[in-house]
Coordinates of C-alpha atoms (C1' of nucleotides) in Angstrom, one line a residue:
Chain A
M1 CA -38.4 146.7 151.9
P2 CA -40.9 144.2 150.8
E3 CA -39.8 140.7 149.8
L4 CA -41.9 137.9 148.4
P5 CA -44.2 137.3 151.4
E6 CA -45.0 141.0 151.8
V7 CA -45.6 141.4 148.1
E8 CA -47.8 138.4 148.0
T9 CA -49.8 139.7 151.0
I10 CA -50.4 142.9 149.1
R11 CA -51.2 141.1 145.8
H12 CA -53.8 139.1 147.6
G13 CA -55.3 142.2 149.1
L14 CA -55.4 143.8 145.7
E15 CA -57.0 140.8 144.2
K16 CA -59.7 140.8 146.8
Q17 CA -60.5 144.4 146.5
A18 CA -59.8 145.3 142.9
L19 CA -60.2 142.2 140.7
N20 CA -62.9 142.5 138.0
H21 CA -63.4 146.2 138.7
R22 CA -62.9 148.9 136.2
I23 CA -60.4 151.7 136.5
Q24 CA -62.4 155.0 136.0
E25 CA -59.6 157.5 136.6
V26 CA -55.9 157.7 137.3
L27 CA -54.8 160.6 139.5
G28 CA -51.4 162.0 140.2
T29 CA -48.9 164.2 138.5
G30 CA -45.3 163.7 137.5
S31 CA -44.3 161.2 140.2
R32 CA -40.9 159.6 140.0
L33 CA -42.7 156.3 140.3
V34 CA -43.7 156.5 136.6
R35 CA -40.2 157.3 135.3
N36 CA -39.8 154.1 133.3
N37 CA -42.7 155.0 131.0
P38 CA -41.7 157.0 127.9
Q39 CA -44.6 159.3 128.3
G40 CA -44.8 159.2 132.1
M41 CA -48.3 159.5 133.5
A42 CA -49.8 159.8 130.0
D43 CA -49.0 156.1 129.5
L44 CA -50.9 155.2 132.6
H45 CA -53.9 157.3 131.6
A46 CA -53.9 155.8 128.1
H47 CA -53.7 152.2 129.1
L48 CA -55.6 152.1 132.4
E49 CA -58.5 154.4 132.2
G50 CA -61.7 152.6 131.3
A51 CA -60.0 149.2 131.6
Q52 CA -61.2 146.3 133.7
I53 CA -58.7 144.5 135.9
T54 CA -58.8 140.9 134.9
A55 CA -55.9 139.5 137.0
V56 CA -53.5 140.5 139.7
S57 CA -50.3 138.4 139.3
R58 CA -46.9 138.1 140.9
R59 CA -43.5 136.8 140.3
G60 CA -40.9 137.3 143.0
K61 CA -41.2 140.9 144.2
F62 CA -43.0 142.1 141.0
M63 CA -46.8 142.4 140.8
W64 CA -48.8 143.3 137.7
M65 CA -52.4 144.0 136.9
E66 CA -53.7 142.5 133.7
L67 CA -56.3 144.4 131.7
E68 CA -59.3 143.4 129.7
E69 CA -58.6 143.2 125.9
S70 CA -55.1 144.5 126.3
D71 CA -51.7 142.8 126.1
F72 CA -50.3 145.6 128.3
A73 CA -50.1 145.3 132.1
L74 CA -49.5 147.7 134.9
V75 CA -46.3 146.5 136.6
I76 CA -45.9 147.4 140.3
H77 CA -42.6 147.2 142.1
L78 CA -42.4 148.5 145.7
G79 CA -38.6 149.1 146.0
M80 CA -37.5 149.7 149.6
S81 CA -40.5 151.7 150.9
G82 CA -43.5 151.2 148.6
Q83 CA -47.0 150.5 149.9
V84 CA -50.3 149.8 148.2
R85 CA -53.3 151.0 150.2
V86 CA -56.9 150.3 149.3
R87 CA -59.7 152.3 150.8
R88 CA -63.4 152.0 150.3
R89 CA -64.2 155.6 149.3
A90 CA -62.1 158.5 148.2
P91 CA -60.6 159.9 151.3
K92 CA -60.0 163.7 151.4
E93 CA -56.8 163.4 153.3
R94 CA -53.8 162.2 151.5
I95 CA -51.4 159.7 153.0
A96 CA -47.9 161.1 153.2
H97 CA -45.9 160.3 150.1
E98 CA -49.0 159.2 148.2
H99 CA -48.1 159.5 144.5
V100 CA -50.7 157.9 142.3
R101 CA -54.3 156.9 142.8
L102 CA -56.6 154.6 140.8
L103 CA -60.3 155.3 141.2
L104 CA -62.3 152.1 140.6
D105 CA -65.9 151.9 139.5
N106 CA -67.2 150.7 142.9
G107 CA -65.8 153.8 144.7
T108 CA -62.6 152.0 145.9
V109 CA -59.4 154.0 145.8
V110 CA -56.0 152.2 145.2
S111 CA -53.1 154.4 146.4
F112 CA -49.4 154.0 145.7
V113 CA -47.4 155.3 148.5
D114 CA -43.6 155.4 148.5
P115 CA -41.4 157.8 150.6
R116 CA -38.1 156.9 148.9
T117 CA -39.5 156.4 145.4
F118 CA -37.3 153.5 144.6
G119 CA -40.4 151.6 143.5
H120 CA -42.0 152.1 140.1
L121 CA -45.3 151.8 138.2
T122 CA -44.6 150.7 134.6
I123 CA -46.8 149.9 131.7
S124 CA -45.3 146.8 129.9
Q125 CA -46.4 144.5 127.2
L126 CA -47.0 140.8 128.1
H127 CA -45.2 138.0 126.4
E128 CA -44.6 134.4 127.0
D129 CA -41.3 133.7 128.8
A130 CA -39.0 130.6 128.6
T131 CA -41.2 128.7 131.1
G132 CA -44.3 129.4 129.0
R133 CA -45.8 131.9 131.4
L134 CA -47.3 135.2 130.3
V135 CA -45.2 137.9 132.0
P136 CA -44.4 141.6 131.4
K137 CA -41.4 142.2 129.1
I138 CA -39.7 144.5 131.5
M139 CA -39.3 141.4 133.8
R140 CA -37.2 139.5 131.2
A141 CA -34.3 139.3 133.7
V142 CA -36.5 138.1 136.6
A143 CA -36.2 134.3 137.2
P144 CA -39.1 132.3 138.6
D145 CA -39.6 132.3 142.4
P146 CA -39.4 129.3 144.6
F147 CA -43.2 128.9 144.7
E148 CA -43.6 128.5 141.0
D149 CA -44.1 125.1 139.5
V150 CA -40.7 124.8 137.7
P151 CA -38.0 122.1 138.0
M152 CA -35.5 122.6 140.8
E153 CA -32.7 122.7 138.2
V154 CA -34.0 126.1 137.1
F155 CA -32.5 127.4 140.4
T156 CA -29.7 125.0 141.2
N157 CA -28.1 125.1 137.8
A158 CA -27.3 128.8 138.3
L159 CA -26.5 128.5 142.0
A160 CA -24.1 125.6 141.8
K161 CA -22.2 127.1 138.8
T162 CA -21.3 130.5 140.1
R163 CA -18.2 131.4 141.9
R164 CA -20.0 134.2 143.7
H165 CA -20.9 134.1 147.4
V166 CA -24.1 132.1 147.8
K167 CA -25.9 135.0 149.5
T168 CA -25.1 137.3 146.6
A169 CA -26.5 134.8 144.2
L170 CA -29.7 134.3 146.4
L171 CA -30.2 138.1 146.2
D172 CA -29.8 138.1 142.4
Q173 CA -33.3 138.2 141.0
S174 CA -32.1 136.6 137.7
V175 CA -31.0 133.5 139.6
V176 CA -34.1 133.1 141.8
S177 CA -36.6 135.8 142.5
G178 CA -38.5 137.0 145.5
I179 CA -35.6 136.7 148.1
G180 CA -34.4 139.8 149.7
N181 CA -32.0 140.5 152.6
I182 CA -34.2 139.2 155.4
Y183 CA -35.2 135.9 153.9
A184 CA -31.7 135.3 152.3
D185 CA -30.3 135.4 155.8
E186 CA -33.1 133.3 157.3
A187 CA -32.8 130.7 154.6
L188 CA -29.0 130.5 155.0
F189 CA -29.4 130.0 158.7
R190 CA -32.0 127.2 158.3
A191 CA -29.9 125.5 155.7
R192 CA -26.8 126.0 157.9
F193 CA -24.6 127.9 155.4
H194 CA -22.6 131.0 155.9
G195 CA -23.3 133.6 153.2
T196 CA -19.7 133.6 151.9
V197 CA -19.8 130.0 150.7
R198 CA -19.2 129.9 147.0
G199 CA -21.9 128.6 144.8
V200 CA -19.6 126.2 143.0
D201 CA -18.7 124.7 146.4
L202 CA -22.3 123.6 147.1
E203 CA -23.3 120.1 146.3
E204 CA -26.3 120.0 144.0
E205 CA -28.5 118.8 146.8
S206 CA -27.2 121.5 149.1
A207 CA -28.3 124.1 146.6
A208 CA -31.7 122.4 146.5
A209 CA -31.9 122.4 150.3
L210 CA -31.2 126.1 150.3
I211 CA -34.0 126.8 147.9
D212 CA -36.3 124.6 149.9
A213 CA -35.3 126.6 153.1
A214 CA -36.1 129.8 151.3
R215 CA -39.5 128.5 150.3
L216 CA -40.2 127.2 153.8
V217 CA -39.3 130.4 155.6
M218 CA -41.1 132.6 153.1
G219 CA -44.2 130.4 153.3
R220 CA -44.3 130.7 157.0
A221 CA -43.8 134.5 156.8
L222 CA -46.6 134.7 154.3
R223 CA -48.9 132.9 156.8
A224 CA -47.9 135.5 159.4
G225 CA -48.7 138.4 157.0
G226 CA -45.1 139.3 156.4
T227 CA -42.4 141.0 158.4
S228 CA -42.9 144.5 159.8
F229 CA -40.1 146.2 161.7
D230 CA -41.9 149.5 161.6
A231 CA -44.7 151.3 159.7
L232 CA -42.9 150.9 156.4
Y233 CA -44.5 147.6 155.6
V234 CA -48.3 147.2 156.0
D235 CA -50.8 145.4 153.9
T236 CA -53.4 147.0 151.6
E237 CA -55.6 147.7 154.7
G238 CA -52.8 149.2 156.7
N239 CA -52.1 146.3 159.0
P240 CA -48.6 145.1 159.8
G241 CA -47.3 141.5 159.6
Y242 CA -46.1 139.4 162.5
F243 CA -43.2 137.4 161.3
E244 CA -40.6 139.5 163.0
R245 CA -41.0 137.5 166.1
S246 CA -40.0 134.3 164.2
L247 CA -36.8 135.7 162.7
R248 CA -33.8 133.6 163.7
V249 CA -30.9 135.8 162.7
Y250 CA -31.9 138.9 160.8
G251 CA -31.5 142.0 162.9
R252 CA -30.5 140.0 165.9
V253 CA -26.8 140.9 166.2
G254 CA -25.5 140.4 169.7
R255 CA -28.5 138.3 170.8
P256 CA -28.3 134.6 171.4
C257 CA -29.0 132.1 168.6
R258 CA -32.3 130.4 169.3
D259 CA -30.8 127.0 168.5
C260 CA -27.4 127.1 170.3
G261 CA -27.2 130.3 172.3
T262 CA -24.1 131.6 170.5
L263 CA -24.3 135.4 169.9
I264 CA -25.5 136.3 166.4
E265 CA -23.0 138.3 164.4
R266 CA -23.2 140.8 161.6
E267 CA -20.8 141.4 158.8
V268 CA -21.0 143.3 155.5
L269 CA -21.3 141.2 152.4
G270 CA -21.8 142.8 149.0
G271 CA -22.6 146.1 150.7
R272 CA -25.5 144.6 152.8
S273 CA -25.7 143.4 156.3
H274 CA -25.3 139.6 156.7
F275 CA -26.6 138.2 160.0
F276 CA -25.5 134.7 161.0
C277 CA -24.8 132.4 163.8
P278 CA -21.0 131.6 163.8
R279 CA -21.6 128.2 165.3
C280 CA -24.6 127.0 163.3
Q281 CA -23.2 128.5 160.1
P282 CA -19.5 128.0 160.2
F283 CA -17.5 129.2 157.3
P284 CA -16.2 126.1 155.5
P285 CA -12.4 126.0 155.9
S286 CA -12.0 124.6 152.4
A287 CA -13.7 127.3 150.5
G288 CA -11.4 130.3 150.9
R289 CA -12.7 133.8 151.3
Chain B
dA1 C1' -17.1 136.8 135.8
dT2 C1' -17.2 139.1 140.0
dG3 C1' -17.0 142.4 143.7
dG4 C1' -17.1 147.0 145.2
dG5 C1' -18.7 151.4 145.2
dC6 C1' -22.0 154.6 144.1
dT7 C1' -26.7 156.2 142.9
dC8 C1' -31.6 157.1 143.2
dC9 C1' -34.6 159.1 147.9
dT10 C1' -36.6 159.9 152.9
dG11 C1' -36.9 158.8 157.6
dA12 C1' -35.6 156.6 162.0
dT13 C1' -32.2 156.1 165.4
dG14 C1' -28.3 156.7 168.4
dG15 C1' -24.1 159.1 170.0
dC16 C1' -22.3 163.3 171.6
Chain C
dT1 C1' -32.6 170.1 172.5
dG2 C1' -30.0 170.0 168.4
dC3 C1' -26.7 168.2 165.1
dC4 C1' -24.5 164.7 162.6
dA5 C1' -23.4 160.1 161.1
dT6 C1' -25.2 155.7 160.1
dC7 C1' -28.4 152.6 158.5
dA8 C1' -32.6 150.7 156.0
dG9 C1' -37.1 144.8 153.4
dG10 C1' -34.1 147.2 146.3
dA11 C1' -31.7 147.3 142.2
dG12 C1' -29.2 149.2 138.3
dC13 C1' -24.9 151.2 136.7
dC14 C1' -19.9 151.8 136.1
dC15 C1' -15.3 150.5 136.9
dA16 C1' -11.3 147.7 138.2

DNA sequence: ATGGGCTCCTGATGGC
DNA sequence: TGCCATCAGGAGCCCA
């Protein structure tokens, strides 16, 4: 569910409400969310209890909490339906599908909620990646995201080399991270490419324009607090985002294109819905399906 | 190398 | 009203 703008909204909420506080206790038993840790919840207890949160960082759709005097971090991935909720004092009632709680030294409670449990909470050692940034090792296959200060070639080299459909490449977190199904379609619309264009058929500057479009649309979504179709995405205080009203193609099948009036279409690409305007994003005749 | 299919789950929605 | 099929903001795996 959450893509970069939604994850960044949550990261910012966590930073405001949890940074520099100490984790007193970790609550929860045997949730699937901790499946990637060899010792399950025991790894969370061992690394988190008593530790002060010294940073809340993000790359793409991954967040992580850095800890005082530790080179291990708590990596948070929200999958399709994950939420992080922060409340001022320990509520008696549990939120449905609340799996793990962190109790902080100021009485704040951080809850990890996830109905489908595709997300995960993983303790991972930090190390310096190829760009010189300190990131958790389990993210070794995660490329920088479009908001990071890296050369454009980091993205366009991979995009312009592949024979895959450009939408598939945009969704590949090892090519560029943070982009999911909504913002891939929105970026493709704004850059005027159909999702089935082949990466190799893109000019270098077209590939750059596509990354720029993704950055632009995700930046605007971030300023709107993200996209909420339903109660699945809310920020750390339970509030929805308001970018849905600005979507140009995603979820708008059968409705008129906001630029040209042609009806938006949907087709399946790589097993996911691809929404596009057939007039604004014509399939290039040269490229072959 | 690449695409397709399937998997992990729960919940919302729409057709009959 | 109920029942069933389909779909969903992610991502890893296996197979052809």
